[in-house]
mmCIF file of N, CA and C in Angstrom:
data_model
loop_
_atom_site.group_PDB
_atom_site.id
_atom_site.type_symbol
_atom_site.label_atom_id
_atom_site.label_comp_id
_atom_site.label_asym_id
_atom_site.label_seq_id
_atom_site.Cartn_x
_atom_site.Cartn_y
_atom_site.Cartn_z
ATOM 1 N N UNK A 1 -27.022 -4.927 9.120
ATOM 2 C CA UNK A 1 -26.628 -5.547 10.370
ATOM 3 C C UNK A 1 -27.718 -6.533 10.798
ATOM 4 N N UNK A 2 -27.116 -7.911 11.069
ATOM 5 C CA UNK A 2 -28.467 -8.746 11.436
ATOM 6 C C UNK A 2 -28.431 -8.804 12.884
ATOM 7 N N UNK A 3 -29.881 -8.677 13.167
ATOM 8 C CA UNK A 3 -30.385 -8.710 14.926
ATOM 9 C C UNK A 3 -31.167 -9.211 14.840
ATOM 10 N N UNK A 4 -30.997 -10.452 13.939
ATOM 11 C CA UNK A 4 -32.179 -11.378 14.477
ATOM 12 C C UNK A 4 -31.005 -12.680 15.089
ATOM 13 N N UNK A 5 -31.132 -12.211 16.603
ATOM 14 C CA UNK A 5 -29.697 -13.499 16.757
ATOM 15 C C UNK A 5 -30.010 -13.836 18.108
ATOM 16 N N UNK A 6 -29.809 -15.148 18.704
ATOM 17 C CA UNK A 6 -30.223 -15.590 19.642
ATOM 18 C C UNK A 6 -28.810 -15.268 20.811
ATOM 19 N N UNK A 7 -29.360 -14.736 21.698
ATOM 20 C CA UNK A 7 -28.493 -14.193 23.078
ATOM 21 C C UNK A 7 -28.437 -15.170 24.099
ATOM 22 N N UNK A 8 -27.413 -16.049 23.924
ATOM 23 C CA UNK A 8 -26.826 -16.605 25.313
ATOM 24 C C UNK A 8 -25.808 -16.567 25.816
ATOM 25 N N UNK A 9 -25.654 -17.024 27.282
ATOM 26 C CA UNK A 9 -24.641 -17.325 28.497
ATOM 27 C C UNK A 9 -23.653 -17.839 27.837
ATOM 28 N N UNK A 10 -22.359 -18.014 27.994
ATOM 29 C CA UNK A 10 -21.543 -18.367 27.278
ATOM 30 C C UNK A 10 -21.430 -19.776 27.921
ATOM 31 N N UNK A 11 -21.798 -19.742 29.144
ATOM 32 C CA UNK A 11 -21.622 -21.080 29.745
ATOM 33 C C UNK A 11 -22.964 -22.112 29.230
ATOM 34 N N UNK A 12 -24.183 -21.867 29.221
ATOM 35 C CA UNK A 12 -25.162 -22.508 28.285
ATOM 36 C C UNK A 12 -24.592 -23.080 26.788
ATOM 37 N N UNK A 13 -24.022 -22.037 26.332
ATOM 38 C CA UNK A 13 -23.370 -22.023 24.807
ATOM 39 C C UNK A 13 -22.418 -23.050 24.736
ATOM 40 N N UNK A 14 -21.155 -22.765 25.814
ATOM 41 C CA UNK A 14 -20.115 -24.160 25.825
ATOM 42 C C UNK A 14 -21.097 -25.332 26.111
ATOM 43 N N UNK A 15 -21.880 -25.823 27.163
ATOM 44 C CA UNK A 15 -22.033 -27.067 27.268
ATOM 45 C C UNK A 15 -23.172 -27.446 25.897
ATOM 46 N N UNK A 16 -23.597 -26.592 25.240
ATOM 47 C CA UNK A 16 -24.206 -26.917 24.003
ATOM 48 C C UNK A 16 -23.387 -27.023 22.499
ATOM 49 N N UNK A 17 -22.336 -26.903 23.069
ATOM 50 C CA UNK A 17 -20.930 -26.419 22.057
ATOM 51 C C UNK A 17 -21.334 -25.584 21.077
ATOM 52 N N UNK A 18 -21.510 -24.334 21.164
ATOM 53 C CA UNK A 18 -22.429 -23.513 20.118
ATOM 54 C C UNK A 18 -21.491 -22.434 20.724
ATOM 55 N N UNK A 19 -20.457 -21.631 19.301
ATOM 56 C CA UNK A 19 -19.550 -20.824 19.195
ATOM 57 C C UNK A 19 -20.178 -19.603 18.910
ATOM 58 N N UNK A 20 -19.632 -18.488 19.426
ATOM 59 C CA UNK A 20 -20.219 -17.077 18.915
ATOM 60 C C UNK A 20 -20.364 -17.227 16.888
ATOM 61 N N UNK A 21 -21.447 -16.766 16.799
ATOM 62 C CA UNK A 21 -21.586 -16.243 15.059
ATOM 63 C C UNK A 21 -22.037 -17.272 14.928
ATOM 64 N N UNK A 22 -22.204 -19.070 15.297
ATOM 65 C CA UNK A 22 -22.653 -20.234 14.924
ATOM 66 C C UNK A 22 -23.770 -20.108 14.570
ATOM 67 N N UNK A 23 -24.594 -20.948 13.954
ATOM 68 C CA UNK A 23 -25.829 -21.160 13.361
ATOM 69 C C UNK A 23 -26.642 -21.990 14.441
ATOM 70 N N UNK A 24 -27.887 -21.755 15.038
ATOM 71 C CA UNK A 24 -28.279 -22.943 15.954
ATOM 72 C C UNK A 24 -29.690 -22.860 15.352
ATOM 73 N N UNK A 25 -30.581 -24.226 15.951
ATOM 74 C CA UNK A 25 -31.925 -24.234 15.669
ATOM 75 C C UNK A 25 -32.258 -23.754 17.011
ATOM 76 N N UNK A 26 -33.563 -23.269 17.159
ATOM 77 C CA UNK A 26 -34.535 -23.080 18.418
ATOM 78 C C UNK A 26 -35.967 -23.598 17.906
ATOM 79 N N UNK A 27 -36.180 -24.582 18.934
ATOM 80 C CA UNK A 27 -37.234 -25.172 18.764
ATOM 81 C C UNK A 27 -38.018 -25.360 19.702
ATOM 82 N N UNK A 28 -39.497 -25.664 19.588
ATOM 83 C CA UNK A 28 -40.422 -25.945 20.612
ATOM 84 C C UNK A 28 -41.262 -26.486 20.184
ATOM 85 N N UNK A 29 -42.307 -27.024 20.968
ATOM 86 C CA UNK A 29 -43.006 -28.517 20.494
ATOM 87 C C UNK A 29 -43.768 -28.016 19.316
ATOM 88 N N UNK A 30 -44.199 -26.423 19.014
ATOM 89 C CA UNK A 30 -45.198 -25.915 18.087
ATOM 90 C C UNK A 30 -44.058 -25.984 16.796
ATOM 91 N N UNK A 31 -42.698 -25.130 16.792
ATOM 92 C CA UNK A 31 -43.137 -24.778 16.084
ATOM 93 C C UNK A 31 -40.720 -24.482 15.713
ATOM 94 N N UNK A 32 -40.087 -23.922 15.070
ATOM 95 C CA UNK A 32 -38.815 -24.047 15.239
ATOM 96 C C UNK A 32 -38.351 -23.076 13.845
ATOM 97 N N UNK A 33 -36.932 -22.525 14.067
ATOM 98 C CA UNK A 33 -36.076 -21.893 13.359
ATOM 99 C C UNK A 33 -34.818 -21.984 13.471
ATOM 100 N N UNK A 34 -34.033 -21.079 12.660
ATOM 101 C CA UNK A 34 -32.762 -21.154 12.479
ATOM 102 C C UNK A 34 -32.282 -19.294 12.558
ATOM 103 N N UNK A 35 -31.308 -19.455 12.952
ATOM 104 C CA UNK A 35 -30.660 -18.124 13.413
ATOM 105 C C UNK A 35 -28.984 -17.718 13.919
ATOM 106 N N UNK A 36 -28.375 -17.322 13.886
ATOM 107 C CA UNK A 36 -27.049 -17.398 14.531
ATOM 108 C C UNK A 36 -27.024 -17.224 16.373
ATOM 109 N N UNK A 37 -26.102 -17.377 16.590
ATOM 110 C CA UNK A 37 -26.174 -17.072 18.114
ATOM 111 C C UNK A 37 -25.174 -15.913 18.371
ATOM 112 N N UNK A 38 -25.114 -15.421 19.618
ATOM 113 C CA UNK A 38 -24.169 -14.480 20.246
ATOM 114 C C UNK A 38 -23.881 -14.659 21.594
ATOM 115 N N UNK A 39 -22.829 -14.809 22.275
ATOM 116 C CA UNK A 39 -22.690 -15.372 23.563
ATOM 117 C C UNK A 39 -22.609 -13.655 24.239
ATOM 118 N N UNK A 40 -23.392 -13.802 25.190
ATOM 119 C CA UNK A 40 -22.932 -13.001 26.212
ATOM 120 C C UNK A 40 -23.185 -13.094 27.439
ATOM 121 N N UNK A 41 -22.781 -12.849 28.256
ATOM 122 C CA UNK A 41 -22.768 -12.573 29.859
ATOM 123 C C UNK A 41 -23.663 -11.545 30.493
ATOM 124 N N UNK A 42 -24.641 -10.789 29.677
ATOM 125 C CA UNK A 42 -25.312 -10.093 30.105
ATOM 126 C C UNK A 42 -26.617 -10.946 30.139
ATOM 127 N N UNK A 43 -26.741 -12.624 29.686
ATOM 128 C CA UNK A 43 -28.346 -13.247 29.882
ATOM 129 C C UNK A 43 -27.877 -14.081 31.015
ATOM 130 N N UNK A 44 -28.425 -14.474 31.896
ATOM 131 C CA UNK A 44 -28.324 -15.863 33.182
ATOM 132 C C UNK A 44 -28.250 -16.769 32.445
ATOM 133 N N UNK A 45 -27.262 -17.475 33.067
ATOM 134 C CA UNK A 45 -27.482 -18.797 32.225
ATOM 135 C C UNK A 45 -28.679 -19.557 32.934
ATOM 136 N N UNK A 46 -29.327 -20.521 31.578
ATOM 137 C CA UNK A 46 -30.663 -20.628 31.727
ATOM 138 C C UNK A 46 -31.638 -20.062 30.864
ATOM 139 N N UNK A 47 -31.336 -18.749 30.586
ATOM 140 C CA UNK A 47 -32.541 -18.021 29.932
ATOM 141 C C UNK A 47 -31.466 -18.167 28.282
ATOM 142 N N UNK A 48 -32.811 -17.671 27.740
ATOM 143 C CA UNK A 48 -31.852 -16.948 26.529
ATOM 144 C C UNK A 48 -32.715 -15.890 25.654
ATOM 145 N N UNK A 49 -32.669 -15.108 25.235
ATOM 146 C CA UNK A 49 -33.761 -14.165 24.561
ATOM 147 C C UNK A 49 -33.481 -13.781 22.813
ATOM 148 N N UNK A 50 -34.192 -13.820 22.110
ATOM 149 C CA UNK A 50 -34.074 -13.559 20.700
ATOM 150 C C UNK A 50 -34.929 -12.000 20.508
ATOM 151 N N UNK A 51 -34.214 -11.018 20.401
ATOM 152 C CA UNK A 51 -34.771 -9.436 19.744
ATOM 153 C C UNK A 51 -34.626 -9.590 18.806
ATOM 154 N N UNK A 52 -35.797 -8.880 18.432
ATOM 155 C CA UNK A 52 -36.764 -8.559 17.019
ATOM 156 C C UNK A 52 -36.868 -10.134 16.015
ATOM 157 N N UNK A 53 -37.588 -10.651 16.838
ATOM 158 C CA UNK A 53 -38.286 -11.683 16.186
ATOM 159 C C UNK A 53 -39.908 -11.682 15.762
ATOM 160 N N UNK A 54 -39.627 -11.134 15.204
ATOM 161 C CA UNK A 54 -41.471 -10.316 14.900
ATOM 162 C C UNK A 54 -42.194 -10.769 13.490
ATOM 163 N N UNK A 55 -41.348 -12.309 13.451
ATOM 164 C CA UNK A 55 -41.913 -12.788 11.710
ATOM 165 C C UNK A 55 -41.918 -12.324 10.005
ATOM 166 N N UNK A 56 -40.897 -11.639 10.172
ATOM 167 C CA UNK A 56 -40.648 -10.952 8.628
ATOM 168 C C UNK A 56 -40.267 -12.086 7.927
ATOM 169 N N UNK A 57 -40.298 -13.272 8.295
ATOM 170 C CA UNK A 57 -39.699 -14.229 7.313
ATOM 171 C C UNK A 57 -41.434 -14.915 6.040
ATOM 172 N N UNK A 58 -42.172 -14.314 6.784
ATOM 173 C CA UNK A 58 -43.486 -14.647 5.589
ATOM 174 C C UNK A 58 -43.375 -13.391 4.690
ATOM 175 N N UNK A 59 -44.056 -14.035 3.326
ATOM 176 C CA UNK A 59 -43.963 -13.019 2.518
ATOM 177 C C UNK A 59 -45.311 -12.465 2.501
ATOM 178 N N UNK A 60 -46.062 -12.857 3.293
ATOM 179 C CA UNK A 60 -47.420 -11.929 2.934
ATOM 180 C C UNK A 60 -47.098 -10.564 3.780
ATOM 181 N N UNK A 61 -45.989 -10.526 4.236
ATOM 182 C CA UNK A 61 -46.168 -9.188 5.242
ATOM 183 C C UNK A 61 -45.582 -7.917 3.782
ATOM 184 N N UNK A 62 -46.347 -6.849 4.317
ATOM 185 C CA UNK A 62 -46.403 -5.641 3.081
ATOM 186 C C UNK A 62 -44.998 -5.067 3.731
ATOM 187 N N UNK A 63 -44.427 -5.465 4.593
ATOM 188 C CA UNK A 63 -42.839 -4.781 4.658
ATOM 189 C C UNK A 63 -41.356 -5.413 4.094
ATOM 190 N N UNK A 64 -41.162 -4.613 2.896
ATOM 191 C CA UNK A 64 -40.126 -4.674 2.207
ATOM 192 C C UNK A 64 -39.429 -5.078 2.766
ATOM 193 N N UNK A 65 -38.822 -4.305 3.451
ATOM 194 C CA UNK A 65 -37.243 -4.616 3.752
ATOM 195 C C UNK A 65 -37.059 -4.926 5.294
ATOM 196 N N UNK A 66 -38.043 -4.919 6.450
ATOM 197 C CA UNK A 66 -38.234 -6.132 6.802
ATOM 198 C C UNK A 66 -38.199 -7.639 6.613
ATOM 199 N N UNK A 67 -39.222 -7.714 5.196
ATOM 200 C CA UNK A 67 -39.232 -9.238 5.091
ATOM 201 C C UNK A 67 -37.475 -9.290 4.301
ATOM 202 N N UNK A 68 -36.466 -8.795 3.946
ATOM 203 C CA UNK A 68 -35.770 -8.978 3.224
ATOM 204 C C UNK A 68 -34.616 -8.751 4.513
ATOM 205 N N UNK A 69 -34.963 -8.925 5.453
ATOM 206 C CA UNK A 69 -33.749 -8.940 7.228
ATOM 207 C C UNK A 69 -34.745 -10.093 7.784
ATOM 208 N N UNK A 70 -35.114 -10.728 7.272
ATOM 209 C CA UNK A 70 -35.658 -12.022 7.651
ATOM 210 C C UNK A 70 -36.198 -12.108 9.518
ATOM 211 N N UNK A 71 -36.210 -12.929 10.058
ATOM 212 C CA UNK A 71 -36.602 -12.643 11.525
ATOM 213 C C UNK A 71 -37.849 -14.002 11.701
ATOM 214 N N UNK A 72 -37.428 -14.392 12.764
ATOM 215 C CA UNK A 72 -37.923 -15.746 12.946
ATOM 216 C C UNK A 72 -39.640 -15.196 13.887
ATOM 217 N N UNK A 73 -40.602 -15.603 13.851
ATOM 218 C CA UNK A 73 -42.258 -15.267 14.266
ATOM 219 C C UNK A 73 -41.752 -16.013 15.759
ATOM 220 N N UNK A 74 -41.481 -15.100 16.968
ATOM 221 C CA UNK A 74 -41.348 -15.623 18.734
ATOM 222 C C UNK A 74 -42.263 -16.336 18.977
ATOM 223 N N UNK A 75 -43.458 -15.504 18.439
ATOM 224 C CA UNK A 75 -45.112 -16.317 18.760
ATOM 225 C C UNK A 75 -45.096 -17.642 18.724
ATOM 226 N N UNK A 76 -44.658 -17.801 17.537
ATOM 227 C CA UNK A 76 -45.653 -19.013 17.278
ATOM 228 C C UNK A 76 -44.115 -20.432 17.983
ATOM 229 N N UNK A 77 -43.415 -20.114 18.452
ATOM 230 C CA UNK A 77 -42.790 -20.911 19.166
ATOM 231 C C UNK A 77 -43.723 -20.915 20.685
ATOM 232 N N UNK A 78 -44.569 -20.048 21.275
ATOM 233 C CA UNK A 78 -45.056 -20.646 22.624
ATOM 234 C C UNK A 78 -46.443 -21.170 22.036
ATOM 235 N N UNK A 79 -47.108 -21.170 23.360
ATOM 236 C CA UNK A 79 -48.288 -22.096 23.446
ATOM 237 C C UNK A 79 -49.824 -21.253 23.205
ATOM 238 N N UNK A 80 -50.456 -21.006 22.335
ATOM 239 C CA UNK A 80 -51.447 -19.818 22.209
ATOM 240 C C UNK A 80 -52.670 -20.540 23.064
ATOM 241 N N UNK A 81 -52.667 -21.075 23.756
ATOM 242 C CA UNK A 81 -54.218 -21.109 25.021
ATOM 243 C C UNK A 81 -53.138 -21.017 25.770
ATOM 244 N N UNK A 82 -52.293 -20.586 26.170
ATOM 245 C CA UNK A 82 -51.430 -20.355 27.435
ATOM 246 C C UNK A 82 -51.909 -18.315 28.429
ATOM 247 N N UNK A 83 -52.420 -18.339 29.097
ATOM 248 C CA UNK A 83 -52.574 -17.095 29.701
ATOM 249 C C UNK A 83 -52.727 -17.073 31.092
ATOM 250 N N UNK A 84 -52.156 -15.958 31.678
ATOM 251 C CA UNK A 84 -51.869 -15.304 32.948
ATOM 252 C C UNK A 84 -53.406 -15.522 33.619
ATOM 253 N N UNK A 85 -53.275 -16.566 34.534
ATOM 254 C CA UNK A 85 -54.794 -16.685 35.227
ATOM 255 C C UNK A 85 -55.509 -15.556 35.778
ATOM 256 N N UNK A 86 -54.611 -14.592 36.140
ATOM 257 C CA UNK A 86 -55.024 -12.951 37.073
ATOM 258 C C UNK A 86 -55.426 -12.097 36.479
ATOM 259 N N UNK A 87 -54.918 -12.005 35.295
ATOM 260 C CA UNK A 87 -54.933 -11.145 34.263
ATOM 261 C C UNK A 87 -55.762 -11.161 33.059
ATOM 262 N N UNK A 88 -55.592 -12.380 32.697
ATOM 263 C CA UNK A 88 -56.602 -13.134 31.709
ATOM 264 C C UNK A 88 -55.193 -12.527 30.089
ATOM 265 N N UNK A 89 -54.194 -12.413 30.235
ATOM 266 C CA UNK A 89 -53.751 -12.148 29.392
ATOM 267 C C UNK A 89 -52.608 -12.797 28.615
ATOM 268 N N UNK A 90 -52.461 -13.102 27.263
ATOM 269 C CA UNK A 90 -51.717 -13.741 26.868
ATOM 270 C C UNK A 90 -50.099 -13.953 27.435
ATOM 271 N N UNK A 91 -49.915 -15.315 27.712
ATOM 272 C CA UNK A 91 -48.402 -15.645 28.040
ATOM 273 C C UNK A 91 -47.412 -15.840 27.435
ATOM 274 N N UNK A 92 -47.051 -14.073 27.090
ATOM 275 C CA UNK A 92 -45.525 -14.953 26.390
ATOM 276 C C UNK A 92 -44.420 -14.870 26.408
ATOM 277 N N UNK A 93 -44.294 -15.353 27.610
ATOM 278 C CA UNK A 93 -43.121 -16.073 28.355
ATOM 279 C C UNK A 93 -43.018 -17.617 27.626
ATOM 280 N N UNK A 94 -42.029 -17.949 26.488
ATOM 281 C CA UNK A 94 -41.943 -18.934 26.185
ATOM 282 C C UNK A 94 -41.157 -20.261 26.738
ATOM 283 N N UNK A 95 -41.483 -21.442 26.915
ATOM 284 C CA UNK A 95 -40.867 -22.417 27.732
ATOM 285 C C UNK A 95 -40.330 -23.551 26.827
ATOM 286 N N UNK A 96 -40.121 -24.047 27.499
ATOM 287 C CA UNK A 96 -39.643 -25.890 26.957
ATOM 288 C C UNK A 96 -38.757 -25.799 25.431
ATOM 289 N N UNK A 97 -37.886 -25.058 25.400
ATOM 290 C CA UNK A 97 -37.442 -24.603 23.990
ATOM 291 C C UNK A 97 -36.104 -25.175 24.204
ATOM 292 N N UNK A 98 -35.413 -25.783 23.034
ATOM 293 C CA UNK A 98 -34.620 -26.441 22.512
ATOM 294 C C UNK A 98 -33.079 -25.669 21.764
ATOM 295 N N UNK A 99 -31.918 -25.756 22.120
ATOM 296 C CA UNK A 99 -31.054 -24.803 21.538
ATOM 297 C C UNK A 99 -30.228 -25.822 21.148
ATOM 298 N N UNK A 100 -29.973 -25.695 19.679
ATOM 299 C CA UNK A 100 -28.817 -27.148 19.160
ATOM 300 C C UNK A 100 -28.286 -26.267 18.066
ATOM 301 N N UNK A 101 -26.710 -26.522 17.932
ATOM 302 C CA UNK A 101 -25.870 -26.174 17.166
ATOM 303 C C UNK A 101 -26.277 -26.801 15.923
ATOM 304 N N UNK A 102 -26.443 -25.984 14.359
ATOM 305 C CA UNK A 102 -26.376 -26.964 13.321
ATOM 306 C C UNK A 102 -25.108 -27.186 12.608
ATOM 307 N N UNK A 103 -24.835 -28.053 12.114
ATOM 308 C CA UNK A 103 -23.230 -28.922 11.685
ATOM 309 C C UNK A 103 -23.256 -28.767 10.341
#
């Protein structure tokens, strides 16, 4: 079962014309992938969230069958000097990201 799939609003999704099961890129100024989408009504439109994106797509990682359910690295789509001024702790809350249907 693949769960590496990007979760959006269905209303985000129509005005991006991006159909349930479609293929889209997500991109950001660092760094970008490919993944299917899933529309649902449980994200605001506006947001969108990708679970278990934890980078199994390199092969140096020692997990089998991880790296073989592929999974796009979240990280390295935000900004790494980006951190919580109060806290002093890494931000990753990712921004300025890009959702396009591929054809």
């Amino acid at each position: 079962k693949n769960r590496f799939l990007l979760l959006i609003n269905p209303l985000d999704a129509e005005s991006r014309s991006i159909r349930e099961g479609s293929r889209v890129r997500v991109k950001s100024p660092k760094f970008q992938f490919e993944l299917d989408a899933r529309l649902t009504d449980e994200m605001m439109p506006g947001v969108i969230s990708i679970p278990h994106g934890w980078g199994h797509e390199s092969e140096e990682t020692l997990q089998k069958i991880a790296v073989e359910n592929g999974g796009g690295n979240l990280n390295a789509l935000g900004d790494d000097k980006a951190f919580d001024p109060v806290s002093g702790n890494a931000d990753l809350h990712i921004r300025n990201i890009q959702v396009t249907p591929l054809r």
